[in-house]
Amino acid sequence: MSEVLTGIGVCAGIAAGPMLRIAAAPALPAPVPVTDAAAEYTRAEAALAEVVAELGRRADRAADATVAEVLRAEALMADDEELRDGVRELIDDGHDAPHAIDGAFATFREAFAAAGGYLAERVADLDDLRDRAVAVLLGLPMPGVPAPGHPYVLAARDLAPADTADLDPDQVIGLVTEVGGPTSHTAILARALGLPAVVACPGVLAVPDGTFVLLDGASGQVRTDVTEVEAKAAAEEAAQVAAAASTLTGPGQTSDGYGVKLLANVGSAKNVPSADEAHAEGIGLFRTELLFLDRAQEPTMDEQVAAYRDVFTAMAGRRVVIRTLDAGADKPLPFLNQDGEPNPALGVRGLRVARQRPDVLTTQLAAIAEARSQTGADVWVMAPMVSTLAEATGFAAAVRDAGLPKAGVMIEVPAAALRAADLLRVVDFLSIGTNDLSQYTFAADRMCGDLADLLDPWQPALLQLIGVCGEAGRAAGKPVGVCGEAAADPLLAPVLVGLGVTSLSMSPRAIGPVRAALAARTEADCRRLAELAVAAPDADGARRASS
Ligand code: PEP
Ligand code: MG
């Protein structure tokens, strides 16, 4: 019987097809006495060989060279002579193949964990290899993302980066997870790949593998047991809408010509080609953390100039909003030694780092200024995690001292949203980071899947705070953008515009659908939808008012 499961849509689009669950790690069976050690060893060796071969096949298929390298490195560990000796010894001591493999990996695991550093980080790979080998021995599907050789909708409790490293978009046509929120890894991955996705969808793992489903990434609904004919009709309609969206180019605007800049979020120059493909009008969020991550030392001035120059040059005269270092909490940086904070999300993060290390900000601003002068780019600079007028004033002064023309701040803390009008007296623009603004408005960790409903960007309280910023922007005649994940929701885009938002910055794949959504509404529609959404009693009501 057909059933409708409801979650939170995090990437718009329709996916129709059989649903398959990510296979869980196998439990070790009860030990079996070994009568023929040689045969048992052959069995164990064949299982390890199959794991190596399977990882090799995945590496061959991987579109990304780094992913292929990671998979090959993992395969090498399963091919290790010492590991095989360990398995043989345990079998000689009377253990069956699954337990011998488990025991041999446990010894390696302990040694890796004790060694610390890079080796300790490989412990998860060892666990994955053990699970795979044991699954082969038990005749169970390999844990991880299925590869059935045909398109399917992937269901999981949640997806970790390792699960999705080599996810094949030709086979996986949609994602649905039982937990996870709008800013979870699953949501970010789905938007990067342009895959229709629903998160926080209870009950989805109870649906048997192979059930035909219709997933709607805009409404967050997953209908089970649809017929193939129904599924095909829905997929065709969605394909037509997507095709229409992709033919629409040019600046973002409503049907009556009210302009809304559509910008891309990038982490480095590598992302610029996809921004170009999506006809982005510029960069609305250049996250500079990438250059600083995994570094024992701060990158040098020259390294920074080169990285910023690459993006500025690639954008050839279009606007680039670059964000100064957003370190701390979910983005810890080794050289800042921030260990030991009792509550990192409320600790020294974002612009607050400059209280302790003003030199890091000064160097970064100097590097941005130098890259700008070498390229003549239209560079706007903004700071993350600003809470007060004093912080905004200090940052704007530092930006101007560096010779940079445009200073802005991100609105990620409710205190800053409430005082947006004050902030706009000292900065040139605001950019609302809805991922953090949700987290701090609802006191709900942005990584906590169990609280996904609180992190829903349709929450009226969040929209109300965005409206305060939008009104302040209208009054001051200054731009107010959104660069958090909320900007990528085509249904929400008109509401944000109605609230006074003048630009939307998102993962490049989301730009086409958002452009199409705005083109289908007048500016007056947007204002009306915004009023309805803010007046709604809850997130579902706000969403329904726009559907
Ligand atoms: C945000 O908080 O919405 C944002 C865009 O910043 P980040 O996700 O990098 O914290
Ligand atoms: Mg943020």
PDB file of N, CA, C and O and ligand atoms in Angstrom, residues 265 285 287 289 323 326 330-331 349 410 412 432-437 446 483-485, ligand 1:
ATOM      1  N   ASN A 265      28.602  30.055  -4.051  1.00  0.00           N
ATOM      2  CA  ASN A 265      29.489  29.813  -2.904  1.00  0.00           C
ATOM      3  C   ASN A 265      30.653  28.965  -3.402  1.00  0.00           C
ATOM      4  O   ASN A 265      30.426  27.929  -4.041  1.00  0.00           O
ATOM      5  N   LEU A 285      30.009  34.049  -1.592  1.00  0.00           N
ATOM      6  CA  LEU A 285      30.718  33.562  -0.403  1.00  0.00           C
ATOM      7  C   LEU A 285      31.935  32.775  -0.865  1.00  0.00           C
ATOM      8  O   LEU A 285      31.803  31.687  -1.428  1.00  0.00           O
ATOM      9  N   ARG A 287      34.690  30.955   0.811  1.00  0.00           N
ATOM     10  CA  ARG A 287      35.116  30.465   2.131  1.00  0.00           C
ATOM     11  C   ARG A 287      36.634  30.269   2.089  1.00  0.00           C
ATOM     12  O   ARG A 287      37.107  29.384   1.376  1.00  0.00           O
ATOM     13  N   GLU A 289      38.605  29.236   4.423  1.00  0.00           N
ATOM     14  CA  GLU A 289      39.154  28.243   5.380  1.00  0.00           C
ATOM     15  C   GLU A 289      39.958  27.143   4.715  1.00  0.00           C
ATOM     16  O   GLU A 289      40.894  26.603   5.284  1.00  0.00           O
ATOM     17  N   ARG A 323      35.178  35.977   2.399  1.00  0.00           N
ATOM     18  CA  ARG A 323      34.984  35.978   3.854  1.00  0.00           C
ATOM     19  C   ARG A 323      36.317  35.740   4.540  1.00  0.00           C
ATOM     20  O   ARG A 323      37.055  34.823   4.153  1.00  0.00           O
ATOM     21  N   ASP A 326      37.089  31.809   8.933  1.00  0.00           N
ATOM     22  CA  ASP A 326      36.023  31.410   9.856  1.00  0.00           C
ATOM     23  C   ASP A 326      36.479  30.157  10.587  1.00  0.00           C
ATOM     24  O   ASP A 326      36.081  29.047  10.243  1.00  0.00           O
ATOM     25  N   ASP A 330      33.030  24.041  14.327  1.00  0.00           N
ATOM     26  CA  ASP A 330      33.011  22.981  13.327  1.00  0.00           C
ATOM     27  C   ASP A 330      34.181  23.090  12.348  1.00  0.00           C
ATOM     28  O   ASP A 330      34.352  22.230  11.491  1.00  0.00           O
ATOM     29  N   LYS A 331      34.996  24.151  12.444  1.00  0.00           N
ATOM     30  CA  LYS A 331      36.146  24.298  11.536  1.00  0.00           C
ATOM     31  C   LYS A 331      37.417  24.552  12.361  1.00  0.00           C
ATOM     32  O   LYS A 331      37.997  25.641  12.299  1.00  0.00           O
ATOM     33  N   ARG A 349      35.450  31.884  17.933  1.00  0.00           N
ATOM     34  CA  ARG A 349      35.372  31.448  16.540  1.00  0.00           C
ATOM     35  C   ARG A 349      35.061  32.649  15.645  1.00  0.00           C
ATOM     36  O   ARG A 349      34.672  33.701  16.120  1.00  0.00           O
ATOM     37  N   MET A 410      28.765  39.230   8.294  1.00  0.00           N
ATOM     38  CA  MET A 410      27.766  38.167   8.197  1.00  0.00           C
ATOM     39  C   MET A 410      26.815  38.291   9.374  1.00  0.00           C
ATOM     40  O   MET A 410      27.219  38.660  10.471  1.00  0.00           O
ATOM     41  N   GLU A 412      24.972  36.028  11.620  1.00  0.00           N
ATOM     42  CA  GLU A 412      24.877  34.624  12.014  1.00  0.00           C
ATOM     43  C   GLU A 412      24.425  34.483  13.465  1.00  0.00           C
ATOM     44  O   GLU A 412      24.192  33.384  13.943  1.00  0.00           O
ATOM     45  N   ILE A 432      23.594  37.168   5.217  1.00  0.00           N
ATOM     46  CA  ILE A 432      23.010  36.353   6.291  1.00  0.00           C
ATOM     47  C   ILE A 432      23.440  34.905   6.138  1.00  0.00           C
ATOM     48  O   ILE A 432      23.179  34.267   5.109  1.00  0.00           O
ATOM     49  N   GLY A 433      24.109  34.379   7.156  1.00  0.00           N
ATOM     50  CA  GLY A 433      24.536  32.967   7.163  1.00  0.00           C
ATOM     51  C   GLY A 433      23.463  32.175   7.897  1.00  0.00           C
ATOM     52  O   GLY A 433      23.477  32.047   9.119  1.00  0.00           O
ATOM     53  N   THR A 434      22.506  31.661   7.139  1.00  0.00           N
ATOM     54  CA  THR A 434      21.351  31.022   7.790  1.00  0.00           C
ATOM     55  C   THR A 434      21.718  29.726   8.511  1.00  0.00           C
ATOM     56  O   THR A 434      20.994  29.312   9.413  1.00  0.00           O
ATOM     57  N   ASN A 435      22.837  29.095   8.125  1.00  0.00           N
ATOM     58  CA  ASN A 435      23.214  27.847   8.820  1.00  0.00           C
ATOM     59  C   ASN A 435      23.500  28.152  10.287  1.00  0.00           C
ATOM     60  O   ASN A 435      22.998  27.491  11.196  1.00  0.00           O
ATOM     61  N   ASP A 436      24.336  29.163  10.508  1.00  0.00           N
ATOM     62  CA  ASP A 436      24.653  29.510  11.897  1.00  0.00           C
ATOM     63  C   ASP A 436      23.526  30.309  12.542  1.00  0.00           C
ATOM     64  O   ASP A 436      23.267  30.157  13.735  1.00  0.00           O
ATOM     65  N   LEU A 437      22.851  31.151  11.768  1.00  0.00           N
ATOM     66  CA  LEU A 437      21.765  31.930  12.382  1.00  0.00           C
ATOM     67  C   LEU A 437      20.675  30.987  12.924  1.00  0.00           C
ATOM     68  O   LEU A 437      20.127  31.218  13.998  1.00  0.00           O
ATOM     69  N   ARG A 446      24.060  22.746  14.718  1.00  0.00           N
ATOM     70  CA  ARG A 446      23.766  22.574  13.282  1.00  0.00           C
ATOM     71  C   ARG A 446      24.133  21.190  12.771  1.00  0.00           C
ATOM     72  O   ARG A 446      23.702  20.800  11.689  1.00  0.00           O
ATOM     73  N   CYS A 483      23.679  33.842   2.244  1.00  0.00           N
ATOM     74  CA  CYS A 483      24.669  32.924   1.672  1.00  0.00           C
ATOM     75  C   CYS A 483      24.664  31.580   2.380  1.00  0.00           C
ATOM     76  O   CYS A 483      25.506  30.738   2.118  1.00  0.00           O
ATOM     77  N   GLY A 484      23.727  31.352   3.306  1.00  0.00           N
ATOM     78  CA  GLY A 484      23.601  30.042   3.945  1.00  0.00           C
ATOM     79  C   GLY A 484      22.810  29.115   3.034  1.00  0.00           C
ATOM     80  O   GLY A 484      22.327  29.522   1.963  1.00  0.00           O
ATOM     81  N   GLU A 485      22.641  27.870   3.489  1.00  0.00           N
ATOM     82  CA  GLU A 485      21.980  26.857   2.651  1.00  0.00           C
ATOM     83  C   GLU A 485      20.547  27.241   2.276  1.00  0.00           C
ATOM     84  O   GLU A 485      20.012  26.775   1.274  1.00  0.00           O
TER      85      GLU A 485
HETATM   86  C1  PEP B   1      26.299  30.048   7.424  1.00  0.00           C
HETATM   87  O1  PEP B   1      26.545  29.917   8.628  1.00  0.00           O
HETATM   88  O2  PEP B   1      25.149  30.069   6.941  1.00  0.00           O
HETATM   89  C2  PEP B   1      27.415  30.177   6.456  1.00  0.00           C
HETATM   90  C3  PEP B   1      27.200  30.468   5.194  1.00  0.00           C
HETATM   91  O3  PEP B   1      28.662  29.936   6.929  1.00  0.00           O
HETATM   92  P1  PEP B   1      29.247  28.456   7.176  1.00  0.00           P
HETATM   93  O4  PEP B   1      28.243  27.461   6.713  1.00  0.00           O
HETATM   94  O5  PEP B   1      30.535  28.405   6.431  1.00  0.00           O
HETATM   95  O6  PEP B   1      29.422  28.476   8.676  1.00  0.00           O
END
